[in-house]
Backbone as XML, in Angstrom:
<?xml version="1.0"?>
<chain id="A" units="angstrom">
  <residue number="1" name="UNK">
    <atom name="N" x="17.033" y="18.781" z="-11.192"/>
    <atom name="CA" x="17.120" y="17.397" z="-11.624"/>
    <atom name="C" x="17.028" y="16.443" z="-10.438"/>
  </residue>
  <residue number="2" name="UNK">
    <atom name="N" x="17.791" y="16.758" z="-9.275"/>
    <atom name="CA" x="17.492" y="15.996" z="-8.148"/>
    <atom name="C" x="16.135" y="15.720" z="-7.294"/>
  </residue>
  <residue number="3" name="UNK">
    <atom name="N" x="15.019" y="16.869" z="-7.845"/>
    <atom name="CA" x="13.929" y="16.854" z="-7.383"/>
    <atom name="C" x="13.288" y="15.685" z="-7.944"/>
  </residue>
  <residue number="4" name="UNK">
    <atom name="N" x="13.275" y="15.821" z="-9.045"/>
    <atom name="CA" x="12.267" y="15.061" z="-10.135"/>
    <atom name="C" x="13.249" y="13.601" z="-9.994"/>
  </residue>
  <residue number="5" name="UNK">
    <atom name="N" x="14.304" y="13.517" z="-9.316"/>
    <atom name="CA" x="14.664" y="12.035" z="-9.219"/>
    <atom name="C" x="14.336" y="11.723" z="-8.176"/>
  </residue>
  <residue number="6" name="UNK">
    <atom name="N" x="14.053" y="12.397" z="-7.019"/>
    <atom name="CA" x="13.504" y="12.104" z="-5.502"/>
    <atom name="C" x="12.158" y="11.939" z="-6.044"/>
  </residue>
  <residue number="7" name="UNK">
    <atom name="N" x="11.149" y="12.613" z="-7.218"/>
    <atom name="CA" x="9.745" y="12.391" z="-7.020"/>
    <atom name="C" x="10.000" y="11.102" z="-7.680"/>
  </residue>
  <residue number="8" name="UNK">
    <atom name="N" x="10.176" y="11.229" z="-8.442"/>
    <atom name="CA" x="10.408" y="9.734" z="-9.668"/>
    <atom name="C" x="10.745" y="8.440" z="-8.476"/>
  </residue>
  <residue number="9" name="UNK">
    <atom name="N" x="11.602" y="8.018" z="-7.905"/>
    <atom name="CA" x="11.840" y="7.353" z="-6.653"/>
    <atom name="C" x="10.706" y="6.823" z="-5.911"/>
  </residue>
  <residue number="10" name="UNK">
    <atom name="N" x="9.969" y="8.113" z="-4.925"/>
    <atom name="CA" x="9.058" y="8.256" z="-4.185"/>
    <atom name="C" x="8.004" y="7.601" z="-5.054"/>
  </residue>
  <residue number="11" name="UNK">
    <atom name="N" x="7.597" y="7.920" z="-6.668"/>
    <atom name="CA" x="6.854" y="7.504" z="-7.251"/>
    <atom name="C" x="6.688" y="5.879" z="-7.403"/>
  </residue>
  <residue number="12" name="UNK">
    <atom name="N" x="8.016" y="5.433" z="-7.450"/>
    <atom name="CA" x="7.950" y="4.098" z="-7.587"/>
    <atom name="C" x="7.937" y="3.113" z="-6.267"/>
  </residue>
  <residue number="13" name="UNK">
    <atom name="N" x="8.221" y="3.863" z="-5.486"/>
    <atom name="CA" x="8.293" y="3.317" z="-3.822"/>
    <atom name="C" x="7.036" y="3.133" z="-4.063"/>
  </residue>
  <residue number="14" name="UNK">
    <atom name="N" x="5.985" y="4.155" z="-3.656"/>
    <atom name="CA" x="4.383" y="3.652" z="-2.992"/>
    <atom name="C" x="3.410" y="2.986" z="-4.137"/>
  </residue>
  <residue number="15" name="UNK">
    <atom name="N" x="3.983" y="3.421" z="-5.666"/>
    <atom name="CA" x="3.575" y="2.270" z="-6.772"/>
    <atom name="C" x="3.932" y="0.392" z="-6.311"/>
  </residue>
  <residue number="16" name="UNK">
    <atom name="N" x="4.779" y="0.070" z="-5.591"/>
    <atom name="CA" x="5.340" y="-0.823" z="-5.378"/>
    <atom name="C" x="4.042" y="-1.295" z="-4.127"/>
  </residue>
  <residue number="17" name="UNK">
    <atom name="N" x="4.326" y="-0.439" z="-3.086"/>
    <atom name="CA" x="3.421" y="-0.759" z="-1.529"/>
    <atom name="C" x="2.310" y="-0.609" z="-2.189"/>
  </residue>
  <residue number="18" name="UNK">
    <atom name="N" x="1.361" y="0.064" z="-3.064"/>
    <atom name="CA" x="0.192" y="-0.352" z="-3.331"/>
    <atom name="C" x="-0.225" y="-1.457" z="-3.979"/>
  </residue>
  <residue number="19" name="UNK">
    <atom name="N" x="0.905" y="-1.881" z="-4.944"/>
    <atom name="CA" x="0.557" y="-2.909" z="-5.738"/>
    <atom name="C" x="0.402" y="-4.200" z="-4.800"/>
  </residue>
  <residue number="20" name="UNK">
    <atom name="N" x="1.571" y="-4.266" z="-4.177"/>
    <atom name="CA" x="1.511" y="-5.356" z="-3.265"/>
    <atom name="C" x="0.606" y="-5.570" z="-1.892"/>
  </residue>
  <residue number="21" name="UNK">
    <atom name="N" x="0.211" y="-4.528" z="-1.818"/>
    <atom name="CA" x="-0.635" y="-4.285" z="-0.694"/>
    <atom name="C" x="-2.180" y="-5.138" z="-1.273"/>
  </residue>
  <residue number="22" name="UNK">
    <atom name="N" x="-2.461" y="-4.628" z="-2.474"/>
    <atom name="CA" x="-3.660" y="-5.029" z="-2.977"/>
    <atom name="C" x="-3.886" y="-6.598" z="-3.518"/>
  </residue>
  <residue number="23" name="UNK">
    <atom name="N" x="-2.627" y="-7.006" z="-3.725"/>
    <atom name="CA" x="-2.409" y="-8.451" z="-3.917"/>
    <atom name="C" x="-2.789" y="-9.306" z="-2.547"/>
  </residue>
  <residue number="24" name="UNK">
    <atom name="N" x="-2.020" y="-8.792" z="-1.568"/>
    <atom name="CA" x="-2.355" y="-9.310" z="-0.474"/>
    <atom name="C" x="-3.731" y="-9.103" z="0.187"/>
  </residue>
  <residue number="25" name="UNK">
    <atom name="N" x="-4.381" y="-7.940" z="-0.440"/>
    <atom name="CA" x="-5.815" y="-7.905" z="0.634"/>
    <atom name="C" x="-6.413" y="-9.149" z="-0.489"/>
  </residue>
  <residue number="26" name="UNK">
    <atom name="N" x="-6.273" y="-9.252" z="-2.232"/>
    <atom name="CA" x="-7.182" y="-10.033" z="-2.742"/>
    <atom name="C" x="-6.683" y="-11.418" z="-1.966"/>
  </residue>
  <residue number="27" name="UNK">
    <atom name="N" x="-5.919" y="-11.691" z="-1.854"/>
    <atom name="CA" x="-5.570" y="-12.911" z="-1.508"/>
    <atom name="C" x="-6.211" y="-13.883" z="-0.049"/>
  </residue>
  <residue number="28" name="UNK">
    <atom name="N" x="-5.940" y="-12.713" z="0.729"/>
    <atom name="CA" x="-6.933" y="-13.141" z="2.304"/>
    <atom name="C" x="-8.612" y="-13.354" z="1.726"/>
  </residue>
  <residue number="29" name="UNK">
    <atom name="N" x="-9.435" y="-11.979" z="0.912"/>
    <atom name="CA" x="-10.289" y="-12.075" z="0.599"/>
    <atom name="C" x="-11.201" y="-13.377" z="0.153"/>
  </residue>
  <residue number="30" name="UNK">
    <atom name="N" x="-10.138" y="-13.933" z="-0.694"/>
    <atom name="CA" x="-10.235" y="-15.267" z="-2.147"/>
    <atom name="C" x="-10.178" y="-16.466" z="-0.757"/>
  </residue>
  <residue number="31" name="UNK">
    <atom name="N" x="-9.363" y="-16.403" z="0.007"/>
    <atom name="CA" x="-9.504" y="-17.446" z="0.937"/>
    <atom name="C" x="-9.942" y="-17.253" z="2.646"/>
  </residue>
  <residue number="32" name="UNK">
    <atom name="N" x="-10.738" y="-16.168" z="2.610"/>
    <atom name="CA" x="-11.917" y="-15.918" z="3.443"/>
    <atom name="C" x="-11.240" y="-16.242" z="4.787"/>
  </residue>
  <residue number="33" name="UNK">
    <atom name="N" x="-9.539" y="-15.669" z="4.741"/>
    <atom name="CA" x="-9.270" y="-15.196" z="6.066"/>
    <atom name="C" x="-9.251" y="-14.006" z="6.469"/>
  </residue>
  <residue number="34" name="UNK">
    <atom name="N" x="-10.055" y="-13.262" z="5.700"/>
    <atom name="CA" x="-10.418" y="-12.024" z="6.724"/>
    <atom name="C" x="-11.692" y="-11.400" z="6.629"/>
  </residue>
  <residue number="35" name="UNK">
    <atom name="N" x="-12.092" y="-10.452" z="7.382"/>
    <atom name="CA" x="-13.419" y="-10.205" z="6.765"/>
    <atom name="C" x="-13.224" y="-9.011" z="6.109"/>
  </residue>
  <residue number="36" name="UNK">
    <atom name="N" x="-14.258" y="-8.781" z="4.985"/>
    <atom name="CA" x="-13.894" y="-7.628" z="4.396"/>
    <atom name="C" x="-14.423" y="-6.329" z="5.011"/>
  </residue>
  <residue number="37" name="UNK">
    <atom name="N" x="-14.938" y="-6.396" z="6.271"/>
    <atom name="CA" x="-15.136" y="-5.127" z="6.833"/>
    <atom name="C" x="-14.048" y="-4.807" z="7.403"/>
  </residue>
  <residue number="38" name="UNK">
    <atom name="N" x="-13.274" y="-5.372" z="7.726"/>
    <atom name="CA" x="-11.555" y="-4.975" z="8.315"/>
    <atom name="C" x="-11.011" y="-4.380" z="7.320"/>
  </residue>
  <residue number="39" name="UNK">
    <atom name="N" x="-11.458" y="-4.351" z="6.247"/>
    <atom name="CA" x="-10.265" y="-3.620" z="5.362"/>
    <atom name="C" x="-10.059" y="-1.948" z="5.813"/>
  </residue>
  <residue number="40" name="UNK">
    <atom name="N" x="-10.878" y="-0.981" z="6.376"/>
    <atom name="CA" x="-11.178" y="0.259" z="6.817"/>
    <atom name="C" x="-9.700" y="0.011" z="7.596"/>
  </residue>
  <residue number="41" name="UNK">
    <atom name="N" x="-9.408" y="-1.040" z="8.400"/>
    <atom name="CA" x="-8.467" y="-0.759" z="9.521"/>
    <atom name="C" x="-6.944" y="-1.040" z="8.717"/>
  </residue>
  <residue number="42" name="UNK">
    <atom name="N" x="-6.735" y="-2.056" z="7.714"/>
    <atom name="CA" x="-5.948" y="-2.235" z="6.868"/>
    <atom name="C" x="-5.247" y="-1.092" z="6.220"/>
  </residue>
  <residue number="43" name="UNK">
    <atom name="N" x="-6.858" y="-0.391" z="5.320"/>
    <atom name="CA" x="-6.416" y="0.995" z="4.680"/>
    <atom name="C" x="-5.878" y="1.911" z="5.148"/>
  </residue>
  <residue number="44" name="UNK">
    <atom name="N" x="-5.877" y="1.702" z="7.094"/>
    <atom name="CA" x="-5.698" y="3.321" z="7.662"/>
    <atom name="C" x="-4.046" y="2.942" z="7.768"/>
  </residue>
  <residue number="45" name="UNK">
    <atom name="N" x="-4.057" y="1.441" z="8.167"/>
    <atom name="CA" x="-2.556" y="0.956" z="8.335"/>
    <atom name="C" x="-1.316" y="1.581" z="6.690"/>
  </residue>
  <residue number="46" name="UNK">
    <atom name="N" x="-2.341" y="1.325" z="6.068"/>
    <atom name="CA" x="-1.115" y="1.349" z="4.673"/>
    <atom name="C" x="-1.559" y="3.223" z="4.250"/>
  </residue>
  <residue number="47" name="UNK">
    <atom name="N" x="-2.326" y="3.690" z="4.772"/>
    <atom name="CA" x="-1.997" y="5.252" z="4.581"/>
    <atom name="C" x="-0.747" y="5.637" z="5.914"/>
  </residue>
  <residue number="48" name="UNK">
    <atom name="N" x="-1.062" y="5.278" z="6.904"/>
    <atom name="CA" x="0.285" y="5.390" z="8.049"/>
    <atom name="C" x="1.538" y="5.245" z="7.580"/>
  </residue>
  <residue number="49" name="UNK">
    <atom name="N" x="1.559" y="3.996" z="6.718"/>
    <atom name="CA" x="3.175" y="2.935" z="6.144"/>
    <atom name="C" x="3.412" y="4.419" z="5.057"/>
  </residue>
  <residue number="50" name="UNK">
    <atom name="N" x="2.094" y="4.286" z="4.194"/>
    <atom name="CA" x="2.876" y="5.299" z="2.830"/>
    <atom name="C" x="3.075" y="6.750" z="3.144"/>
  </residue>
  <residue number="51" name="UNK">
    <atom name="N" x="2.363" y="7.274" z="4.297"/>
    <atom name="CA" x="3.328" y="8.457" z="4.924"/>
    <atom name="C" x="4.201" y="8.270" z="5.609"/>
  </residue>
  <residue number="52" name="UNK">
    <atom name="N" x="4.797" y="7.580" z="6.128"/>
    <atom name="CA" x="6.394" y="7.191" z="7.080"/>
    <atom name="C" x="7.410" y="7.175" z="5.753"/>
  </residue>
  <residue number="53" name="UNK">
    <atom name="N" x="6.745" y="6.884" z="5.008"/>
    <atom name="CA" x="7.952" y="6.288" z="3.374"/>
    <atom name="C" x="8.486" y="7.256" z="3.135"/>
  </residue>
  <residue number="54" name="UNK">
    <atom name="N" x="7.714" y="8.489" z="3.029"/>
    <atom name="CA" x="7.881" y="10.070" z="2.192"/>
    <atom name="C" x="8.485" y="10.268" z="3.358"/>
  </residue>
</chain>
């Protein structure tokens, strides 16, 4: 039971960092402060963040 409450947890942790993660890239996008070829360096950043989480 403690497993499946650590996955359940974990599940909602990086449900959370992705959601918000993606809000924020549309948002720079929509107001063309960033370029969208940076996102490669963004993505590698938030695969780094969501393995430190676990």
């Amino acid at each position: 039971m403690q497993v499946r409450t650590h996955y359940l947890k974990l599940f909602h942790r990086m449900n959370y960092i992705f959601r918000e993660s993606i809000l924020l890239i549309y948002r720079l996008i929509k107001n063309k402060s960033i370029n969208p070829l940076g996102l490669l360096q963004i993505g590698c950043y938030l695969c780094l963040a969501i393995s430190h989480k676990v």
